[in-house]
PDB file of N, CA and C in Angstrom:
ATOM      1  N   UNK A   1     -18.723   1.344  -3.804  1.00 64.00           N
ATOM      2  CA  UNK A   1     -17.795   1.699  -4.856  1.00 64.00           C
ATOM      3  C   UNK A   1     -18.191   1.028  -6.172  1.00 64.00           C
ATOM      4  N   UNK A   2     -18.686   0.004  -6.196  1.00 74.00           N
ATOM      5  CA  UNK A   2     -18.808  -0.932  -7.124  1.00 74.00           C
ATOM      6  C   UNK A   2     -20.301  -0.335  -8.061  1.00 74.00           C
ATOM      7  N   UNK A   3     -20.873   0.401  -7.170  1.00 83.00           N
ATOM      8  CA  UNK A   3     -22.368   1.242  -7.601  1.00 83.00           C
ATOM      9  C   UNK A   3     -21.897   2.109  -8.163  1.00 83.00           C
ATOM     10  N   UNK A   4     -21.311   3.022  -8.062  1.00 81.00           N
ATOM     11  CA  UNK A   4     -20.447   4.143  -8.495  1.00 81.00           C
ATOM     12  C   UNK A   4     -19.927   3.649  -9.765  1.00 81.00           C
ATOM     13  N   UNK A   5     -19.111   3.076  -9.687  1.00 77.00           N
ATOM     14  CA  UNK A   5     -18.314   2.632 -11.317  1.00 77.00           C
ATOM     15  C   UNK A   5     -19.453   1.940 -11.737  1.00 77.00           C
ATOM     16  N   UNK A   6     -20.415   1.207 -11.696  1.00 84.00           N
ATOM     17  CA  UNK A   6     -21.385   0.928 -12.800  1.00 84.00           C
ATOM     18  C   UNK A   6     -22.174   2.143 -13.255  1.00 84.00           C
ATOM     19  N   UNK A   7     -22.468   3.077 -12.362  1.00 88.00           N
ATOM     20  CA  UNK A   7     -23.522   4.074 -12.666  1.00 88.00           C
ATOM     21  C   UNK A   7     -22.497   5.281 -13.498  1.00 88.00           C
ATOM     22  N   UNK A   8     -21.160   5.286 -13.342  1.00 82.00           N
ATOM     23  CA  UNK A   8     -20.341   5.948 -14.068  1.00 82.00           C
ATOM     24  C   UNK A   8     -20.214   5.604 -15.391  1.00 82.00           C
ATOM     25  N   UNK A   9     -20.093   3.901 -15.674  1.00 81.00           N
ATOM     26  CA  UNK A   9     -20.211   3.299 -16.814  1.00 81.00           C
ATOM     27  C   UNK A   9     -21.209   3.542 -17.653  1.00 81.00           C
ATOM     28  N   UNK A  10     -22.275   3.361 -16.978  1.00 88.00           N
ATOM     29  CA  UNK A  10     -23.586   3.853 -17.852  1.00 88.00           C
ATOM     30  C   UNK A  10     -23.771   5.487 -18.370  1.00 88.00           C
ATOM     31  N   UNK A  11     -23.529   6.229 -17.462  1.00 86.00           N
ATOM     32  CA  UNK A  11     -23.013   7.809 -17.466  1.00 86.00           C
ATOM     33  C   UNK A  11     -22.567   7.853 -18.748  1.00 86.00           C
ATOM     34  N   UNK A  12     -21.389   7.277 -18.909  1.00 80.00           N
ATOM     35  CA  UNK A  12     -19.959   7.359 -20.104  1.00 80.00           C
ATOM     36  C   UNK A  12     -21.118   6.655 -20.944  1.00 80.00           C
ATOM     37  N   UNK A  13     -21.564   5.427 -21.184  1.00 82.00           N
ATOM     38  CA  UNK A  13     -21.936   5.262 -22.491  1.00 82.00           C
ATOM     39  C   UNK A  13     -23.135   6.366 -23.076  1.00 82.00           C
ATOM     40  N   UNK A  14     -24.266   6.353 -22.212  1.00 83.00           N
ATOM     41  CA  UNK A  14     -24.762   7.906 -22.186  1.00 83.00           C
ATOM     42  C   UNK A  14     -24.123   9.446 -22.914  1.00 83.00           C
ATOM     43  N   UNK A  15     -22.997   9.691 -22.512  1.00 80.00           N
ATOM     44  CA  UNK A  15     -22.320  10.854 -22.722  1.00 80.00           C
ATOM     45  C   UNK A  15     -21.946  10.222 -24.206  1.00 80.00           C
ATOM     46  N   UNK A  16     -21.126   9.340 -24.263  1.00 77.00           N
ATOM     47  CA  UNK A  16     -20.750   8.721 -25.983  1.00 77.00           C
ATOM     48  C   UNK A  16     -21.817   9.234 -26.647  1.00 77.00           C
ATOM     49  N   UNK A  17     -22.775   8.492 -26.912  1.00 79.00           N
ATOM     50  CA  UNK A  17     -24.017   8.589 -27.762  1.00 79.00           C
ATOM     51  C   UNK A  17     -24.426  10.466 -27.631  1.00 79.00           C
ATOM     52  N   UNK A  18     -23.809  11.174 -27.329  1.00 78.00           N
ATOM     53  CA  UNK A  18     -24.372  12.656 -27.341  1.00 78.00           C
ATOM     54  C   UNK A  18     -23.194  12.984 -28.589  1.00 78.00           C
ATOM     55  N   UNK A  19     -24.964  13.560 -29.939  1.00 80.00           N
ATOM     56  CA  UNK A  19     -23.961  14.537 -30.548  1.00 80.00           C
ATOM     57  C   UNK A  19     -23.370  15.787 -30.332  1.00 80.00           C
ATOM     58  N   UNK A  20     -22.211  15.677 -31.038  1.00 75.00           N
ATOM     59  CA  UNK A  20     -21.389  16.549 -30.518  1.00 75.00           C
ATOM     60  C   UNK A  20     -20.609  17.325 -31.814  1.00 75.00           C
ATOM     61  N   UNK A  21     -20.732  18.744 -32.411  1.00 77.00           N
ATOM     62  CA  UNK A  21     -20.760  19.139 -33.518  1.00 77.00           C
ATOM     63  C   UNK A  21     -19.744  20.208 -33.092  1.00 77.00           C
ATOM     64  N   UNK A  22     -18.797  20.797 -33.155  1.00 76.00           N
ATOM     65  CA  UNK A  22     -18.155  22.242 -33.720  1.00 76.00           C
ATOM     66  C   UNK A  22     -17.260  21.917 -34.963  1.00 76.00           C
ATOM     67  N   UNK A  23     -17.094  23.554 -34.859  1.00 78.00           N
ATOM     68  CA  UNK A  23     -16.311  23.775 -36.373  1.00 78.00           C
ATOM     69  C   UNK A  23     -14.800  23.434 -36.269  1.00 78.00           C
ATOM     70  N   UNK A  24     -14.352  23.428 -35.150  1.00 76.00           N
ATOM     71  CA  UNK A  24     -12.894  23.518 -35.201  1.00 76.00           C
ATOM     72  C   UNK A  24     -12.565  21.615 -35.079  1.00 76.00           C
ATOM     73  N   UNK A  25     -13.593  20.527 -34.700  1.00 75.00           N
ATOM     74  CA  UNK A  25     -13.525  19.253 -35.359  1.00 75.00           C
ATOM     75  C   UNK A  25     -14.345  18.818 -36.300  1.00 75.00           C
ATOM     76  N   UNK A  26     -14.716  19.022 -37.554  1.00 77.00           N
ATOM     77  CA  UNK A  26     -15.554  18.584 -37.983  1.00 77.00           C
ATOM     78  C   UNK A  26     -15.688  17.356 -38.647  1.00 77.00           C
ATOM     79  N   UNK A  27     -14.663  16.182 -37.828  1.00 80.00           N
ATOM     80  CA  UNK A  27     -14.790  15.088 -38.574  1.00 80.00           C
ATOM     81  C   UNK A  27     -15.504  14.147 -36.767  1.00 80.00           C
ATOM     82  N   UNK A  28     -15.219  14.800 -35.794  1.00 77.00           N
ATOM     83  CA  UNK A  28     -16.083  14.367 -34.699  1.00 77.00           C
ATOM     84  C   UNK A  28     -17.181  14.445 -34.388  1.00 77.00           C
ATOM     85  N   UNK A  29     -18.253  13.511 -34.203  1.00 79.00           N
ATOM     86  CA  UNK A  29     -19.565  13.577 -34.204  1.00 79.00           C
ATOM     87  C   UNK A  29     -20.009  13.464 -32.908  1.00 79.00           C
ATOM     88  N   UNK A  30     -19.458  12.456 -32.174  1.00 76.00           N
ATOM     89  CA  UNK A  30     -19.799  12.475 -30.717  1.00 76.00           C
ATOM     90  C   UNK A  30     -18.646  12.634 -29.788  1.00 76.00           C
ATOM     91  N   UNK A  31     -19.074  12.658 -28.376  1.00 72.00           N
ATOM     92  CA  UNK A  31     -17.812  12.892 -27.414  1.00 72.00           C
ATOM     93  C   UNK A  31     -17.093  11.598 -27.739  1.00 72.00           C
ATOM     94  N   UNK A  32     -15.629  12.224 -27.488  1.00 73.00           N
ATOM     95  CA  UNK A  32     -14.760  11.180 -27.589  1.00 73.00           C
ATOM     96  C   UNK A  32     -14.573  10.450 -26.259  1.00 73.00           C
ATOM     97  N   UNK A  33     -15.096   9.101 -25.667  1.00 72.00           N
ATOM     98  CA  UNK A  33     -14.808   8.350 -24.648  1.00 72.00           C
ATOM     99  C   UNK A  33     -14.001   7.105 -24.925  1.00 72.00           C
ATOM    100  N   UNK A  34     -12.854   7.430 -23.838  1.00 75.00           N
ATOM    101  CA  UNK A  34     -12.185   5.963 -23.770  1.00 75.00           C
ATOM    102  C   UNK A  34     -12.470   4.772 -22.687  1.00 75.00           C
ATOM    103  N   UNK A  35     -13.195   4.312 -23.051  1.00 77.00           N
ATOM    104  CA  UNK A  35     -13.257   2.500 -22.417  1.00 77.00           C
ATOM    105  C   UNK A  35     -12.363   1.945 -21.905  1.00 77.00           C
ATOM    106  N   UNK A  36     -10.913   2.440 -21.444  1.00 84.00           N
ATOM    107  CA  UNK A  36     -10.097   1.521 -21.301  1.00 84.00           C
ATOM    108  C   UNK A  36      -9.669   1.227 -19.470  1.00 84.00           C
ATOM    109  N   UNK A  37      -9.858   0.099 -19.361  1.00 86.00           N
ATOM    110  CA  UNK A  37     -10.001  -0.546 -17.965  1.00 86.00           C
ATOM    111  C   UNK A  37      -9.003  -0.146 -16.954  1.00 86.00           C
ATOM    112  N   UNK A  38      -8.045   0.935 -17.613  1.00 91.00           N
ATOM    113  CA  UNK A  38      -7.076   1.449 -16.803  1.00 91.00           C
ATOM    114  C   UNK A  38      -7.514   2.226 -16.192  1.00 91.00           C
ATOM    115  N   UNK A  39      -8.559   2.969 -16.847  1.00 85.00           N
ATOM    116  CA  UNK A  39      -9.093   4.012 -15.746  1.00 85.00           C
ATOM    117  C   UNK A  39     -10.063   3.551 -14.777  1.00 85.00           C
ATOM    118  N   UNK A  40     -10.910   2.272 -15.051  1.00 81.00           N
ATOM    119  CA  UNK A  40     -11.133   2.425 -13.818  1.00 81.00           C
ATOM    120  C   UNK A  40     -10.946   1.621 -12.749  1.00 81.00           C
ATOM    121  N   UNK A  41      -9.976   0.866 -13.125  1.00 89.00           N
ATOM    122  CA  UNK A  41      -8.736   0.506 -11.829  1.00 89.00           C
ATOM    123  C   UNK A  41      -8.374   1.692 -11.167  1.00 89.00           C
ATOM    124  N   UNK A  42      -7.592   2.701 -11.607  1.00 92.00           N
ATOM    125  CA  UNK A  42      -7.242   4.086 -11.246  1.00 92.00           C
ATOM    126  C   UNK A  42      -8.466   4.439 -10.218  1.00 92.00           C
ATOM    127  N   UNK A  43      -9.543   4.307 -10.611  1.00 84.00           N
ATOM    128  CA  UNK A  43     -10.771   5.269 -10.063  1.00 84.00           C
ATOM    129  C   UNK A  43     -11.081   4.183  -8.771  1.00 84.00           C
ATOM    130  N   UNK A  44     -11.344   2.860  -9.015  1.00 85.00           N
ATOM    131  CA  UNK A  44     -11.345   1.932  -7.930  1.00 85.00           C
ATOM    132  C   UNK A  44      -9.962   1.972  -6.477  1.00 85.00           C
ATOM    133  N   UNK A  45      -8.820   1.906  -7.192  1.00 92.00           N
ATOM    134  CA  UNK A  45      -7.895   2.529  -6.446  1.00 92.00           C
ATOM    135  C   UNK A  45      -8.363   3.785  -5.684  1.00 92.00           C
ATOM    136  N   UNK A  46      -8.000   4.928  -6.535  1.00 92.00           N
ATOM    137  CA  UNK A  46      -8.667   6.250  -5.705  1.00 92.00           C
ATOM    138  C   UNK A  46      -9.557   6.192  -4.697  1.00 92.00           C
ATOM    139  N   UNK A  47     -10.682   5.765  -4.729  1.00 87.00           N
ATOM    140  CA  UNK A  47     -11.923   5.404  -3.787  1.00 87.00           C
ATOM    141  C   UNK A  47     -11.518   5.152  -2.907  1.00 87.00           C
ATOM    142  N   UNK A  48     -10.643   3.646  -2.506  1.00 90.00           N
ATOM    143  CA  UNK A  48     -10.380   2.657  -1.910  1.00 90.00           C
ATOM    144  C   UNK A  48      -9.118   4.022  -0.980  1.00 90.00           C
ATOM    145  N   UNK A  49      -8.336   4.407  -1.757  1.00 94.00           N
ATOM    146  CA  UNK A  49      -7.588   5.043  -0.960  1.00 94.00           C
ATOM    147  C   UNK A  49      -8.023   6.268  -0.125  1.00 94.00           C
ATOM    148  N   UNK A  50      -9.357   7.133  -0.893  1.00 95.00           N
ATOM    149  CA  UNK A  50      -9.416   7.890   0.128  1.00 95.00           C
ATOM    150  C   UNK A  50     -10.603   7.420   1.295  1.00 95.00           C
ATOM    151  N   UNK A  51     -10.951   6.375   1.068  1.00 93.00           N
ATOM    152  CA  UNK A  51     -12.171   6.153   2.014  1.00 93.00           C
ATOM    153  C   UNK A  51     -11.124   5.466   3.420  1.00 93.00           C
ATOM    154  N   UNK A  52     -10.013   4.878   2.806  1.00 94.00           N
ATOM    155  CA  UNK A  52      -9.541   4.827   4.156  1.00 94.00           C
ATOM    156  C   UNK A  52      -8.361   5.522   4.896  1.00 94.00           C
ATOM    157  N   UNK A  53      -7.999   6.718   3.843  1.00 94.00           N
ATOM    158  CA  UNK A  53      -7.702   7.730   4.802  1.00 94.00           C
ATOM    159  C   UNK A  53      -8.527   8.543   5.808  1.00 94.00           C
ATOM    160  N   UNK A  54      -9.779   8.678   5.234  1.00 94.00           N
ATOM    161  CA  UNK A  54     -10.889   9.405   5.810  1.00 94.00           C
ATOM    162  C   UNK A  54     -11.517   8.774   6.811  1.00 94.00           C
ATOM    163  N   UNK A  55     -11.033   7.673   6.873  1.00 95.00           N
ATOM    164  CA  UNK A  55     -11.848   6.279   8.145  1.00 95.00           C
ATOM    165  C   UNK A  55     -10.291   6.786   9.136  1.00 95.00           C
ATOM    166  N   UNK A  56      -8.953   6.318   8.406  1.00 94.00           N
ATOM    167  CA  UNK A  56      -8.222   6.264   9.591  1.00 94.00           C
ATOM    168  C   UNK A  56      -8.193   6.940  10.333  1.00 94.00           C
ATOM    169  N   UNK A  57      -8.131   8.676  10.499  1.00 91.00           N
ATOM    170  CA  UNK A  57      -7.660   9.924  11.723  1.00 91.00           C
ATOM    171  C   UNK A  57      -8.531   9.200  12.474  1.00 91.00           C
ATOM    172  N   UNK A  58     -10.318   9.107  12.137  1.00 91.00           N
ATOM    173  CA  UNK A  58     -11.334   9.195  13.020  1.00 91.00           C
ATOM    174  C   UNK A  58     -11.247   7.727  14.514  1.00 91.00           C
ATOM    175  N   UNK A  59     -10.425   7.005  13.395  1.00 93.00           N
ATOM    176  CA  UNK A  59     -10.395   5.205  13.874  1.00 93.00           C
ATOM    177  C   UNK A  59      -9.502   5.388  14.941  1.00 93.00           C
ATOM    178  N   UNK A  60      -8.494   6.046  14.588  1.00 93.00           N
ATOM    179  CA  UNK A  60      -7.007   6.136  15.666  1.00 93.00           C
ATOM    180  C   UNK A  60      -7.202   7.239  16.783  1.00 93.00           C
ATOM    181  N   UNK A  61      -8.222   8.219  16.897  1.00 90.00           N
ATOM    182  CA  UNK A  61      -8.983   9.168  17.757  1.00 90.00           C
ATOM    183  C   UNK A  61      -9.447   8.374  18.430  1.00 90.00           C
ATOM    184  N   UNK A  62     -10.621   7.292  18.055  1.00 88.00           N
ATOM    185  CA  UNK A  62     -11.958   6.788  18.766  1.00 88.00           C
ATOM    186  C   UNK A  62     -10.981   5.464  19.570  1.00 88.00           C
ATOM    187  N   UNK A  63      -9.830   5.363  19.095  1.00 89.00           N
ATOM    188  CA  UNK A  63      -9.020   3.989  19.688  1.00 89.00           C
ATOM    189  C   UNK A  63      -8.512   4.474  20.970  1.00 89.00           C
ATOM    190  N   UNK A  64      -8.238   5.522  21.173  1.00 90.00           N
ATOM    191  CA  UNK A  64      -7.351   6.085  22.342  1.00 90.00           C
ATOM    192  C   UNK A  64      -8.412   6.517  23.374  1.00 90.00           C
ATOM    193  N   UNK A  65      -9.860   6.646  23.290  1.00 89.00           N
ATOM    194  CA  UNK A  65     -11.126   6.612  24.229  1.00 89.00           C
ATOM    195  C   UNK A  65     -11.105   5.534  24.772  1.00 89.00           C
ATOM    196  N   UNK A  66     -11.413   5.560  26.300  1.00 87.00           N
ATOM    197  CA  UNK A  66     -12.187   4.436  27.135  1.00 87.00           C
ATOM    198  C   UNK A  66     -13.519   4.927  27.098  1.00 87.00           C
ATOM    199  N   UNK A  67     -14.238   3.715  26.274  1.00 85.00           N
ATOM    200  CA  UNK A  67     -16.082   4.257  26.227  1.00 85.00           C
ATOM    201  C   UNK A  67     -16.485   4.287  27.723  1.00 85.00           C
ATOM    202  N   UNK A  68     -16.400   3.027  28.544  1.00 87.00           N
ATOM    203  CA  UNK A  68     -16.825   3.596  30.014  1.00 87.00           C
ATOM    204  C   UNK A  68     -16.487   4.599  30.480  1.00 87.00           C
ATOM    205  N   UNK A  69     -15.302   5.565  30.670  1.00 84.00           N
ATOM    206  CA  UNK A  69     -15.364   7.096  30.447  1.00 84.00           C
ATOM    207  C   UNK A  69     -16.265   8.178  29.534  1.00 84.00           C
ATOM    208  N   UNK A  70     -16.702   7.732  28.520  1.00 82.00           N
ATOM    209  CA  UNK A  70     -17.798   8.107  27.552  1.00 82.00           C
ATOM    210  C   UNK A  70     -19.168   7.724  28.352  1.00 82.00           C
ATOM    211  N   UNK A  71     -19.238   7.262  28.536  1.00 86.00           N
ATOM    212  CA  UNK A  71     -20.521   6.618  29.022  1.00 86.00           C
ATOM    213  C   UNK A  71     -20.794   7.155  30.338  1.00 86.00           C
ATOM    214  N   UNK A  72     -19.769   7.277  31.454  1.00 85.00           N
ATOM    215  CA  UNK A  72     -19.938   7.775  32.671  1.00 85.00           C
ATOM    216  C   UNK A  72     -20.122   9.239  32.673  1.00 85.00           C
ATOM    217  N   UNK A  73     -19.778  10.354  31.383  1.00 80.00           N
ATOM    218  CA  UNK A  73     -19.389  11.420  31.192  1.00 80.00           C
ATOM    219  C   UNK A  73     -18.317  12.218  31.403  1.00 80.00           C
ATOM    220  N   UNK A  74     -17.597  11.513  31.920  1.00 66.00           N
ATOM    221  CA  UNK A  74     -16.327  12.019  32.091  1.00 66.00           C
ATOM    222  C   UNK A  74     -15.288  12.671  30.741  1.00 66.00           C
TER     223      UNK A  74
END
């Protein structure tokens, strides 16, 4: 997760630095990015929450197996 939000960070400053020209703003030069650490708490949250919804079904399935039944083929 922690790879992700740095390589996102770099992404975003990347995307900043792109000019960025139409007629209907013409006082904006580049994309407008906000820096602000709320988002990526938000995004760290998110992660965190779906990686362990997506762990739990599989965790609470594999808990109710006896592997020596797995193993014997049964």
């Amino acid at each position: 997760a922690a790879g992700g939000l740095l390589f996102g960070f770099l992404a975003q400053l990347g995307i900043d630095s792109l000019p960025f020209e139409t007629e209907a703003l013409p006082t904006i030069k580049t994309f407008p990015v906000d820096y602000a650490p709320k988002y990526y708490i938000i995004a760290s949250v998110f992660a965190l929450l779906t990686t362990y919804v997506a762990g739990l079904f599989p965790a609470r399935k594999a808990a109710r197996i006896d592997p020596v039944e797995i193993i014997r083929g049964k």
